[in-house]
mmCIF file of C-alpha atoms and ligand atoms in Angstrom:
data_model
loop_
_atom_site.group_PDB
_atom_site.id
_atom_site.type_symbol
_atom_site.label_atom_id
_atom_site.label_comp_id
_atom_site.label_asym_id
_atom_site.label_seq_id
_atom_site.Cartn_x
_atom_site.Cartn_y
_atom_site.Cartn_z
ATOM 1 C CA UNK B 1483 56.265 6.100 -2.485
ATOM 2 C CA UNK B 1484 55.500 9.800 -2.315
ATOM 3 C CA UNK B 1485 57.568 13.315 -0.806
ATOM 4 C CA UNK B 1486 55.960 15.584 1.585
ATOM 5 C CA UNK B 1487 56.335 18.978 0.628
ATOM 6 C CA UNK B 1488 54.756 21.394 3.075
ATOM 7 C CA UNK B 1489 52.394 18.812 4.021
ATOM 8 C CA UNK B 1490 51.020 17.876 0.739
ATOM 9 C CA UNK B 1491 51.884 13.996 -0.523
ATOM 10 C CA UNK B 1492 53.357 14.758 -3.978
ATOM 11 C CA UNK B 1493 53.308 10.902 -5.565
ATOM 12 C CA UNK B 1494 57.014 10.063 -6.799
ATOM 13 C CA UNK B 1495 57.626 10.270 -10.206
ATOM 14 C CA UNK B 1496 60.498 9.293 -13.134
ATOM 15 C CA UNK B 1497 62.017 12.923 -12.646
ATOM 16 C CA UNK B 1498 62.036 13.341 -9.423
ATOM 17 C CA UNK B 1499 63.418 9.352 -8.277
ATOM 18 C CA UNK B 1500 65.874 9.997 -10.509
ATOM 19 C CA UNK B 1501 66.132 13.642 -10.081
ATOM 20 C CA UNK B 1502 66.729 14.547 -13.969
ATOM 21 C CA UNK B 1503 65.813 17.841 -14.101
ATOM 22 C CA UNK B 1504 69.063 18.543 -11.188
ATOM 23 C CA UNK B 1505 71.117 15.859 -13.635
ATOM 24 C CA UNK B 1506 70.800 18.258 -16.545
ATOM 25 C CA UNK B 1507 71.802 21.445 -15.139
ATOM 26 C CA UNK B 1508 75.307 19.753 -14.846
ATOM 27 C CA UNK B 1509 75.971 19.767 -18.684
ATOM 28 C CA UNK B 1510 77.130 23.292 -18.361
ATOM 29 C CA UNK B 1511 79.048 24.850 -21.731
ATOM 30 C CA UNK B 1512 82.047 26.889 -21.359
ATOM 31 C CA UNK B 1513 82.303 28.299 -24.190
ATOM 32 C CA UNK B 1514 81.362 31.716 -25.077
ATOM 33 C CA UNK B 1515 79.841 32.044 -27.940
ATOM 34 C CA UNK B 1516 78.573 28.393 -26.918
ATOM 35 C CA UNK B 1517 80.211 25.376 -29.390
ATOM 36 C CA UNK B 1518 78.408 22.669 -30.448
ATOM 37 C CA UNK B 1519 80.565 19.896 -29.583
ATOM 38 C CA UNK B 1520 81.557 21.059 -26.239
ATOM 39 C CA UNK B 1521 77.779 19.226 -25.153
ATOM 40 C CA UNK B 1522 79.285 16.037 -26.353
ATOM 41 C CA UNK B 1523 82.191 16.814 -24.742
ATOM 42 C CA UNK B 1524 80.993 17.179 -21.247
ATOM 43 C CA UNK B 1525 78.068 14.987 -21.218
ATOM 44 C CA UNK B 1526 80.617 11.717 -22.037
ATOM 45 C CA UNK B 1527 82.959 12.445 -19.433
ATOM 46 C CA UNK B 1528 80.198 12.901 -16.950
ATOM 47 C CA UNK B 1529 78.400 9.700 -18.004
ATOM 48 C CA UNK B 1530 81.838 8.113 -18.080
ATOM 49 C CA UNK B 1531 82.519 9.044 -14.294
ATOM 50 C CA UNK B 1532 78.984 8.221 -13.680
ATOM 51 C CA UNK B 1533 79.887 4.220 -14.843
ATOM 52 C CA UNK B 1534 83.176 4.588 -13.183
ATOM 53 C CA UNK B 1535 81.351 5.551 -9.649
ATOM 54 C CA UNK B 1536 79.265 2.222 -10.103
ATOM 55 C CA UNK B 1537 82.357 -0.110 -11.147
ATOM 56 C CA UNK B 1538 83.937 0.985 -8.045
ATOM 57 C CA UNK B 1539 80.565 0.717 -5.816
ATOM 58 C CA UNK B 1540 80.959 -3.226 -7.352
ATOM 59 C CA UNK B 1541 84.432 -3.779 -6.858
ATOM 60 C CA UNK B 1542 84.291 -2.597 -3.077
ATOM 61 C CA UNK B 1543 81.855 -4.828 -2.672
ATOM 62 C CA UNK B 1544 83.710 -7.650 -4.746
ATOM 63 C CA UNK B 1545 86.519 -7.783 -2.684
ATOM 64 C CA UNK B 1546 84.441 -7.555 1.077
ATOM 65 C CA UNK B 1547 83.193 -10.676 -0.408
ATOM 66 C CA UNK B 1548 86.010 -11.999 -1.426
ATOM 67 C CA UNK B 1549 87.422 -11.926 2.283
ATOM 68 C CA UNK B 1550 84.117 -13.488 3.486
ATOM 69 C CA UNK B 1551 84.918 -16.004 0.874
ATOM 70 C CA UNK B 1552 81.771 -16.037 -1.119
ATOM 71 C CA UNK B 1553 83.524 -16.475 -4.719
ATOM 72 C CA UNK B 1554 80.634 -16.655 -6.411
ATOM 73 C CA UNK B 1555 79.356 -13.631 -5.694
ATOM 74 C CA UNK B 1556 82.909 -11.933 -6.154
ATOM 75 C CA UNK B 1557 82.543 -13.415 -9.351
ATOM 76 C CA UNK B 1558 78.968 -12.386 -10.488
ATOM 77 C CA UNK B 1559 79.940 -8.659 -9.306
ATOM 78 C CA UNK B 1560 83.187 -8.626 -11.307
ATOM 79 C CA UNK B 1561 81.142 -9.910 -14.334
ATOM 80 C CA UNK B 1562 79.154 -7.213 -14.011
ATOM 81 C CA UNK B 1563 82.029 -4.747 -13.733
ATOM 82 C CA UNK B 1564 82.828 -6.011 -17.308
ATOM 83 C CA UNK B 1565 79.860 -5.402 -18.677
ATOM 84 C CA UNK B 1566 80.152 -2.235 -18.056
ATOM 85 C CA UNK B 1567 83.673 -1.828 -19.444
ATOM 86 C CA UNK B 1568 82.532 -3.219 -22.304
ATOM 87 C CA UNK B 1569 79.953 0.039 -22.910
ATOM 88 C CA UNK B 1570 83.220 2.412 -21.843
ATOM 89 C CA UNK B 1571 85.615 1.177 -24.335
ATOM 90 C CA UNK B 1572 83.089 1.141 -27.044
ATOM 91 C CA UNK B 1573 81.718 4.649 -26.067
ATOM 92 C CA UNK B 1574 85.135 6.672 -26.814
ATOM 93 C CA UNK B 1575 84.084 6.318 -30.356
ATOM 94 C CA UNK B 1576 81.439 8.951 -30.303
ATOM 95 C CA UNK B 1577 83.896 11.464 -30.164
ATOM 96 C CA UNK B 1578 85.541 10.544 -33.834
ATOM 97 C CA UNK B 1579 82.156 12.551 -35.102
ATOM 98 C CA UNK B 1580 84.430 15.786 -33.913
ATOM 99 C CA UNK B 1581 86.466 16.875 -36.304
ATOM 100 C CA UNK B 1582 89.858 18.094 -34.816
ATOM 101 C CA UNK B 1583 88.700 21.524 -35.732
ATOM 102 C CA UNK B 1584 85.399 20.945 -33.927
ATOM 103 C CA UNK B 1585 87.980 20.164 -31.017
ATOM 104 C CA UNK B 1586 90.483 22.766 -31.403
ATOM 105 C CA UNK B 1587 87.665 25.594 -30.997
ATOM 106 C CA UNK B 1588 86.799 24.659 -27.479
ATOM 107 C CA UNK B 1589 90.166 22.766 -26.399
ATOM 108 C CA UNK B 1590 92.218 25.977 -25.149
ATOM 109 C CA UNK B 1591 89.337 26.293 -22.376
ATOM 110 C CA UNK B 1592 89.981 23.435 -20.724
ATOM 111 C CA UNK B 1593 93.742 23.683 -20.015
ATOM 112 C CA UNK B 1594 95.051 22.579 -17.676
ATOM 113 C CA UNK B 1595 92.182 20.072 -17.031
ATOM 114 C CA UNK B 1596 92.819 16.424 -18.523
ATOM 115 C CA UNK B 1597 91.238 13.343 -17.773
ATOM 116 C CA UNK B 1598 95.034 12.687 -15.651
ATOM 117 C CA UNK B 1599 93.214 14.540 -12.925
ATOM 118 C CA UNK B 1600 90.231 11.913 -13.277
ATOM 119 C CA UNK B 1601 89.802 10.594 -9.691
ATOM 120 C CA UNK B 1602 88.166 7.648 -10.182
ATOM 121 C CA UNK B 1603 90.356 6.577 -12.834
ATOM 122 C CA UNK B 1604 92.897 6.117 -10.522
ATOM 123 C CA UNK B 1605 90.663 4.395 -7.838
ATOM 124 C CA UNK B 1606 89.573 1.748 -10.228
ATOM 125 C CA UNK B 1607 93.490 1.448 -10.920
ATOM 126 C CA UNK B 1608 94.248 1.244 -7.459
ATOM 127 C CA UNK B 1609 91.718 -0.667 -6.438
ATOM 128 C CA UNK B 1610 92.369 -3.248 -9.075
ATOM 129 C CA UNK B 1611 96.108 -3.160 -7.885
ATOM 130 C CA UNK B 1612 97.763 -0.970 -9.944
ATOM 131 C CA UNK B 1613 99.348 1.169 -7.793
ATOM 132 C CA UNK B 1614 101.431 3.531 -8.508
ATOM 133 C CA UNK B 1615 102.284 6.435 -6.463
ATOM 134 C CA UNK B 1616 103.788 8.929 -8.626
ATOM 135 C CA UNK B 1617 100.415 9.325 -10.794
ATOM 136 C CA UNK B 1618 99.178 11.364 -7.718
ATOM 137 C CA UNK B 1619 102.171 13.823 -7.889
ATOM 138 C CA UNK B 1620 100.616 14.971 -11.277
ATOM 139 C CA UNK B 1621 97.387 15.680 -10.114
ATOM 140 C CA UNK B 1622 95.876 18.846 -8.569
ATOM 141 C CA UNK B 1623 93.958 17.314 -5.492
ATOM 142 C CA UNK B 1624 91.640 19.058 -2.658
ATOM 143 C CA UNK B 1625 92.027 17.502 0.587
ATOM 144 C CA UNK B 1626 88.997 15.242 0.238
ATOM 145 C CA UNK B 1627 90.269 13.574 -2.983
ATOM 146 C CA UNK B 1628 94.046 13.204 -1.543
ATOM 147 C CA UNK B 1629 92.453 11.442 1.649
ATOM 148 C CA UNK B 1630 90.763 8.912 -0.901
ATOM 149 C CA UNK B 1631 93.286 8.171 -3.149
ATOM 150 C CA UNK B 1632 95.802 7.580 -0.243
ATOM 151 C CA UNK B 1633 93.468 5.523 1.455
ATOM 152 C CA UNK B 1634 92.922 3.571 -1.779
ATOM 153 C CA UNK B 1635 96.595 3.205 -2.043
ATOM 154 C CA UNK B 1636 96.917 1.857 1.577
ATOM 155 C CA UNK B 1637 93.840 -0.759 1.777
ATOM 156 C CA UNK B 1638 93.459 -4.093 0.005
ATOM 157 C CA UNK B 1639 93.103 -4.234 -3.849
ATOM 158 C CA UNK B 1640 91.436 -6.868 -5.228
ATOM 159 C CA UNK B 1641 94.421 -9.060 -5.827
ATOM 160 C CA UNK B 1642 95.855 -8.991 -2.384
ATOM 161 C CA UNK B 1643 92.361 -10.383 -1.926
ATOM 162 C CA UNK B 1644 92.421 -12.714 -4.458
ATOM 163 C CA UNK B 1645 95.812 -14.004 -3.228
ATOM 164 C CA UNK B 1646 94.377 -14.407 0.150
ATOM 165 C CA UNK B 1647 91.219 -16.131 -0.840
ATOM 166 C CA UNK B 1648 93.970 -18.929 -2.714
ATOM 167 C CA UNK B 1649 95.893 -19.269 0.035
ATOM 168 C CA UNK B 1650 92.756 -20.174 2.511
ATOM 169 C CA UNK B 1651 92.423 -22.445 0.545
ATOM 170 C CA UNK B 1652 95.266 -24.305 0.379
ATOM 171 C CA UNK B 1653 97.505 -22.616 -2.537
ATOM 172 C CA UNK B 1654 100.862 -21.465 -1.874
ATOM 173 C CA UNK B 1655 100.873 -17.973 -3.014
ATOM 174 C CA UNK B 1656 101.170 -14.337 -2.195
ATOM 175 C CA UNK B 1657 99.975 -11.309 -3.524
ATOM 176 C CA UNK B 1658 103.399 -9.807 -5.564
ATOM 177 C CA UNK B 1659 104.116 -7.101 -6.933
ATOM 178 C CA UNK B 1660 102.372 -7.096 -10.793
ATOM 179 C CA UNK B 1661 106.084 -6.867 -11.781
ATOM 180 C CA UNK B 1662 108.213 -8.735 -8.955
ATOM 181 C CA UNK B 1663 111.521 -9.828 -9.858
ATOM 182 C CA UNK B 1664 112.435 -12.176 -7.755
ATOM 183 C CA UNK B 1665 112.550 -15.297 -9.944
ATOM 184 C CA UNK B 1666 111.987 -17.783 -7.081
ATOM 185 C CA UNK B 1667 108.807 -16.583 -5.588
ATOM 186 C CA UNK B 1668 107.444 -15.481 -8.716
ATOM 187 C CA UNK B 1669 107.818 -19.306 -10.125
ATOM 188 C CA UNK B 1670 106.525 -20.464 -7.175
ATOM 189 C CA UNK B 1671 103.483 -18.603 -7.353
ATOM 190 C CA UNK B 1672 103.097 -19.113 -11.066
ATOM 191 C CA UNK B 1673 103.295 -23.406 -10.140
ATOM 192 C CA UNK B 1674 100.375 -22.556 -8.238
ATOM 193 C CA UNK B 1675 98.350 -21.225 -10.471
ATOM 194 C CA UNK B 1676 99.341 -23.359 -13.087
ATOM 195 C CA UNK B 1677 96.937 -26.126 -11.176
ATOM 196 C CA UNK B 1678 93.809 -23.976 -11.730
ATOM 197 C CA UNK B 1679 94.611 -23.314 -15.165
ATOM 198 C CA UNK B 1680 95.198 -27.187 -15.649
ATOM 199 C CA UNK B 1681 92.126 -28.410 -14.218
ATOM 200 C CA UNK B 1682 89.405 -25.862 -14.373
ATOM 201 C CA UNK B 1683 86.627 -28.305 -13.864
ATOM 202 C CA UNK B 1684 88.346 -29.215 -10.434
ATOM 203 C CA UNK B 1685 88.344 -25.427 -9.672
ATOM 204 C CA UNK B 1686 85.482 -24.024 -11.434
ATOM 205 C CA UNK B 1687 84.638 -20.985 -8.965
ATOM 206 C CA UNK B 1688 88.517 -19.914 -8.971
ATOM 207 C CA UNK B 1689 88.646 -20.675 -12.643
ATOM 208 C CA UNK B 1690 85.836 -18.293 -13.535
ATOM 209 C CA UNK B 1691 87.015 -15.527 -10.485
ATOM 210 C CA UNK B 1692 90.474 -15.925 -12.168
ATOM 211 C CA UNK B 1693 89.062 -14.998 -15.804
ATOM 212 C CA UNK B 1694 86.754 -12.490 -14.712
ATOM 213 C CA UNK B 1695 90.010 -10.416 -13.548
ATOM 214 C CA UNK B 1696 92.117 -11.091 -16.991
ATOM 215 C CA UNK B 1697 88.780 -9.931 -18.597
ATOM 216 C CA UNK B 1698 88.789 -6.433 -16.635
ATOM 217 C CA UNK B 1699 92.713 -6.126 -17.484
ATOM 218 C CA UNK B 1700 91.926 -6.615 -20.856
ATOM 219 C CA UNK B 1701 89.243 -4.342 -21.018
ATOM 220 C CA UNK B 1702 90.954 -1.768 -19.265
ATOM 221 C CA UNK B 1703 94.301 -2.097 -21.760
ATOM 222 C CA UNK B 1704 91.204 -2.087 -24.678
ATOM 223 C CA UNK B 1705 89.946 1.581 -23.311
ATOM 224 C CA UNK B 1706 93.376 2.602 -23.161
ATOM 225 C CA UNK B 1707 94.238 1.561 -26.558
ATOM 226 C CA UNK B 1708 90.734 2.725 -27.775
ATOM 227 C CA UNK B 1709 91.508 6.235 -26.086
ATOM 228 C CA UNK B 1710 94.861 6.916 -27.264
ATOM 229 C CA UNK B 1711 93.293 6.255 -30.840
ATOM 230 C CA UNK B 1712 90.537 8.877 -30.664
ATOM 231 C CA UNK B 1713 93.003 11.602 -29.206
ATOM 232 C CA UNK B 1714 95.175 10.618 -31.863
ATOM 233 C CA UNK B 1715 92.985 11.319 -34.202
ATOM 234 C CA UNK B 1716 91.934 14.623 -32.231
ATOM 235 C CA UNK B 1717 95.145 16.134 -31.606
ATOM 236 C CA UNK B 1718 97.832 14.315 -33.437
ATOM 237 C CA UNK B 1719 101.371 15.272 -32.105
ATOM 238 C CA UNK B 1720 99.847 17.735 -29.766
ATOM 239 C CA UNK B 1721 100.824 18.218 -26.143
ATOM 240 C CA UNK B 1722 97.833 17.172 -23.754
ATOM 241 C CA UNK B 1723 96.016 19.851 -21.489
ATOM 242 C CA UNK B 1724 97.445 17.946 -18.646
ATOM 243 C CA UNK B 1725 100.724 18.913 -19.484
ATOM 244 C CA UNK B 1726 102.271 15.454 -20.967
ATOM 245 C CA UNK B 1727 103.247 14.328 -24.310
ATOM 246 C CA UNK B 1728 99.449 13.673 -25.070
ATOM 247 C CA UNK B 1729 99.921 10.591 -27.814
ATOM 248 C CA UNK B 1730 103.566 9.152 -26.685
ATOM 249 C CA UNK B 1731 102.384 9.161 -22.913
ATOM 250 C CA UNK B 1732 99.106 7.822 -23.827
ATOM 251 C CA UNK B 1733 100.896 4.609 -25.504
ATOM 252 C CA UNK B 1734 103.527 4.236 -22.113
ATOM 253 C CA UNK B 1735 100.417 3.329 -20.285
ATOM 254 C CA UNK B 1736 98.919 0.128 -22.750
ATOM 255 C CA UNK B 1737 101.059 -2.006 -21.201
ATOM 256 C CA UNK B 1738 99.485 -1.936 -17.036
ATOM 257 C CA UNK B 1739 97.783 -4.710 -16.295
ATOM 258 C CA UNK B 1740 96.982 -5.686 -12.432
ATOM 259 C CA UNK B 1741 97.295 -9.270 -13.182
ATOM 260 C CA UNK B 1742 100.414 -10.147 -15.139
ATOM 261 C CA UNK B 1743 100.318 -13.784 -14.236
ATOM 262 C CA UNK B 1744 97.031 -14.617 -14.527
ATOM 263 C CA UNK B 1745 97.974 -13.712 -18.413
ATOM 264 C CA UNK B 1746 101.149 -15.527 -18.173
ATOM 265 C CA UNK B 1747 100.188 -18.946 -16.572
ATOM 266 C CA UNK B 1748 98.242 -20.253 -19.290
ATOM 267 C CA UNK B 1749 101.976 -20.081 -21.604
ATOM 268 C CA UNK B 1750 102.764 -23.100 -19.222
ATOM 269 C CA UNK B 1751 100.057 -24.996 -20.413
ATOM 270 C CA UNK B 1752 101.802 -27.801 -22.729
ATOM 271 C CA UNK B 1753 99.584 -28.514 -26.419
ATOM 272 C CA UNK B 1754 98.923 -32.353 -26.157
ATOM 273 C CA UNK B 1755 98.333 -32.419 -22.959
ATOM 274 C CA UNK B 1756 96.575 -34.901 -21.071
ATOM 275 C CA UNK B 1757 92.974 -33.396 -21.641
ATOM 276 C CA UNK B 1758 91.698 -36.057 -23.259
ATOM 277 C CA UNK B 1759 90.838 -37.272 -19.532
ATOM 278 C CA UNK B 1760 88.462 -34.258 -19.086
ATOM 279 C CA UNK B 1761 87.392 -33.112 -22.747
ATOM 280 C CA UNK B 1762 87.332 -36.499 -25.015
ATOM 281 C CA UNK B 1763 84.657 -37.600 -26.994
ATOM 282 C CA UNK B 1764 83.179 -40.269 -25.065
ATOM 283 C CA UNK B 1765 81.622 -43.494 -27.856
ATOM 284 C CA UNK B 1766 77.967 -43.986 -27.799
HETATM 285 C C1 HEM T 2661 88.523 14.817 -27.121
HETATM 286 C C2 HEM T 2661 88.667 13.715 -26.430
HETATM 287 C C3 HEM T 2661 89.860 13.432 -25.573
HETATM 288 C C4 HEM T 2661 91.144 13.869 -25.720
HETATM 289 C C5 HEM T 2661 91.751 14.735 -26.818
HETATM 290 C C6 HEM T 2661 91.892 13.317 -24.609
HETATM 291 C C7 HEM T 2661 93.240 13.540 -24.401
HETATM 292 C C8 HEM T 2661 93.991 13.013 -23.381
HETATM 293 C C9 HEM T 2661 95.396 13.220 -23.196
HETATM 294 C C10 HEM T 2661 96.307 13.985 -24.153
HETATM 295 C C11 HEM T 2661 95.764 12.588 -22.052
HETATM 296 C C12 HEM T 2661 97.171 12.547 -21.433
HETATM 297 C C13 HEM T 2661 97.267 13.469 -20.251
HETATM 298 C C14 HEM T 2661 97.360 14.930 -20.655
HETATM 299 O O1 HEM T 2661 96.316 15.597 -20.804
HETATM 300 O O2 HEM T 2661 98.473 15.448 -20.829
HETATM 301 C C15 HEM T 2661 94.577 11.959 -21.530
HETATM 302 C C16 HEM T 2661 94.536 11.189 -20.379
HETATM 303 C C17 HEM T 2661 93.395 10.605 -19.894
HETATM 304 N N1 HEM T 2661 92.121 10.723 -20.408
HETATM 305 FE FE1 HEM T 2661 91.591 11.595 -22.134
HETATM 306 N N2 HEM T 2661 91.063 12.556 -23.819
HETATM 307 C C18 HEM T 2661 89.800 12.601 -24.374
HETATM 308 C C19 HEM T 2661 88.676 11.977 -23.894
HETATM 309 C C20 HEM T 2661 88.593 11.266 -22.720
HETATM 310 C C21 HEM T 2661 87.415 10.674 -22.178
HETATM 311 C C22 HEM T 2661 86.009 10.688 -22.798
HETATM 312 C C23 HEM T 2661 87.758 10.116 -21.004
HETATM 313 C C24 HEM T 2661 86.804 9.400 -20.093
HETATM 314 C C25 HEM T 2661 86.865 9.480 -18.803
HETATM 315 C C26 HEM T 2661 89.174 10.328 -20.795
HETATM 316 C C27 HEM T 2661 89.913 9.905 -19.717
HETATM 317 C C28 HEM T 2661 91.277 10.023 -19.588
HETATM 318 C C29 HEM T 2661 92.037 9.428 -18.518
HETATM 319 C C30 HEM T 2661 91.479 8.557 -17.404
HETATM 320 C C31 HEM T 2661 93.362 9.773 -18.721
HETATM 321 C C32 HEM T 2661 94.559 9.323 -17.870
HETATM 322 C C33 HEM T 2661 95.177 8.068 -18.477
HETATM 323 C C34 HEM T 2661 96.434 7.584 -17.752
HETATM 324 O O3 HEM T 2661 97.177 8.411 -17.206
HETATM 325 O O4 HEM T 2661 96.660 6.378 -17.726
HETATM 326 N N3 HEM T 2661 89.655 11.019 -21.872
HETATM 327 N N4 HEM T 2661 93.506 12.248 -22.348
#
């Protein structure tokens, strides 16, 4: 592969696929005189919303699949999405090498900005099925961003498209709300996926779609939890720069998960069952 630049072939190289010298003119410091940590500062939230743009490049994907019904591809994308998750909720970490002074000289130049006005944060929430509406009142949005994140809100998350894949095939279910109260429905659903939970081996593709999901809840509630430690440690009791509580609204949010009852079916599972049939030790 090569570029033409005013006629002359100019081979392609690392830099210029990848276009690394434009990529580090982004990490631009604020401060005046410059602080050391403010580098850090920027270049993880950058590579952070770099990751974020490619989990929600796979879950877009994910879920056209899932309506074409190809689970196993669903599957081997949302694996991949928590890989990556994996890297994010150990990466916070870096930032404990600040100390809260190392913070507090650069901090006062970023108000109001917060990582609450993170765009993709919220698509990856919405897009998992955690929707929530009011999260969009505190955010300062052009008109491009609002479009998005209201079109997020208004098109299929994942689990209305996990609930639709089920019930192609046969499982009497719909896509609730994470929190429905409606004790009928939600038992009826939950029946339903007690039988994949009870006989994996019968449903192995749904089995391992199913898991794949609680694993990206869990790793989302393990950033969370991960985060609200570091800025702990940052800023103690401090108000965030997004104009919250900081800490006590951090720890509000540790509880959303997009699927509640894929966590709560396997509680249904009796001990003793009747595995034996499917896991015993079979006599040489
Ligand atoms: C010095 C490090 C950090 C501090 C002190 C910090 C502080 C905070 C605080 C206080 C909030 C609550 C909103 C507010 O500002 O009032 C918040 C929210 C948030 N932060 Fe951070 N943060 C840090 C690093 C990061 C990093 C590296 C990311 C990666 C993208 C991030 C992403 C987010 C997101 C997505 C939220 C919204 C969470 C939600 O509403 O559920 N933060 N942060």
């Amino acid at each position: 592969m090569s570029n033409t630049h005013d006629d002359i072939e100019i081979p392609m190289t690392y830099g210029t696929y990848l276009k690394v010298n434009e990529l580090l003119k982004l990490q631009e410091l604020q401060s005046d005189p410059p602080m050391h940590d403010e580098l850090l500062f920027i270049s993880i939230h950058q590579a952070y919303e770099i990751w974020f743009k490619q989990i929600l490049f796979e879950f877009d994907s994910a879920l056209q699949r899932l309506e074409l019904d190809d689970i196993f591809e669903a599957y081997r994308l949302i694996k991949r999405v928590t890989k990556i998750e994996t890297l994010l909720v150990s990466q916070i970490h870096i930032l404990e090498t600040m100390t809260p002074r190392d913070f507090a000289s650069f901090r006062s130049i970023l108000n109001p900005a917060s990582g609450f006005q993170s765009v993709q944060f919220r698509e990856l929430e919405f897009v998992s099925g955690m929707k929530n509406p009011d999260v969009l009142k505190g955010i300062k949005l052009n008109e491009e961003e609002r479009q998005r994140l209201e079109q997020r809100l208004e098109n299929k998350s994942i689990r209305d498209a996990l609930y639709e894949a089920l019930q192609r095939r046969g499982f009497d279910v719909e896509a609730l709300d994470p929190y429905e109260e409606n004790s009928e429905r939600r038992e009826q659903v939950m029946n339903e996926l007690f039988k994949i939970y009870d006989s994996p081996e019968d449903y192995f593709h749904l089995y391992n779609l199913c898991e794949a999901l609680v694993e990206h809840d869990q790793n989302i509630l393990l950033w969370r939890f991960h985060h609200v430690r570091v800025v702990e440690r940052l800023i103690g009791t401090k108000m965030g720069t997004g104009g919250s509580s900081g800490v006590r609204y951090l720890e509000s949010t540790t509880k959303k998960r997009a699927f509640p009852m894929l966590w709560e079916v396997r509680g249904m599972l009796k001990d003793q069952h009747h595995y034996g049939k499917a896991r015993g030790i079979t006599k040489a």
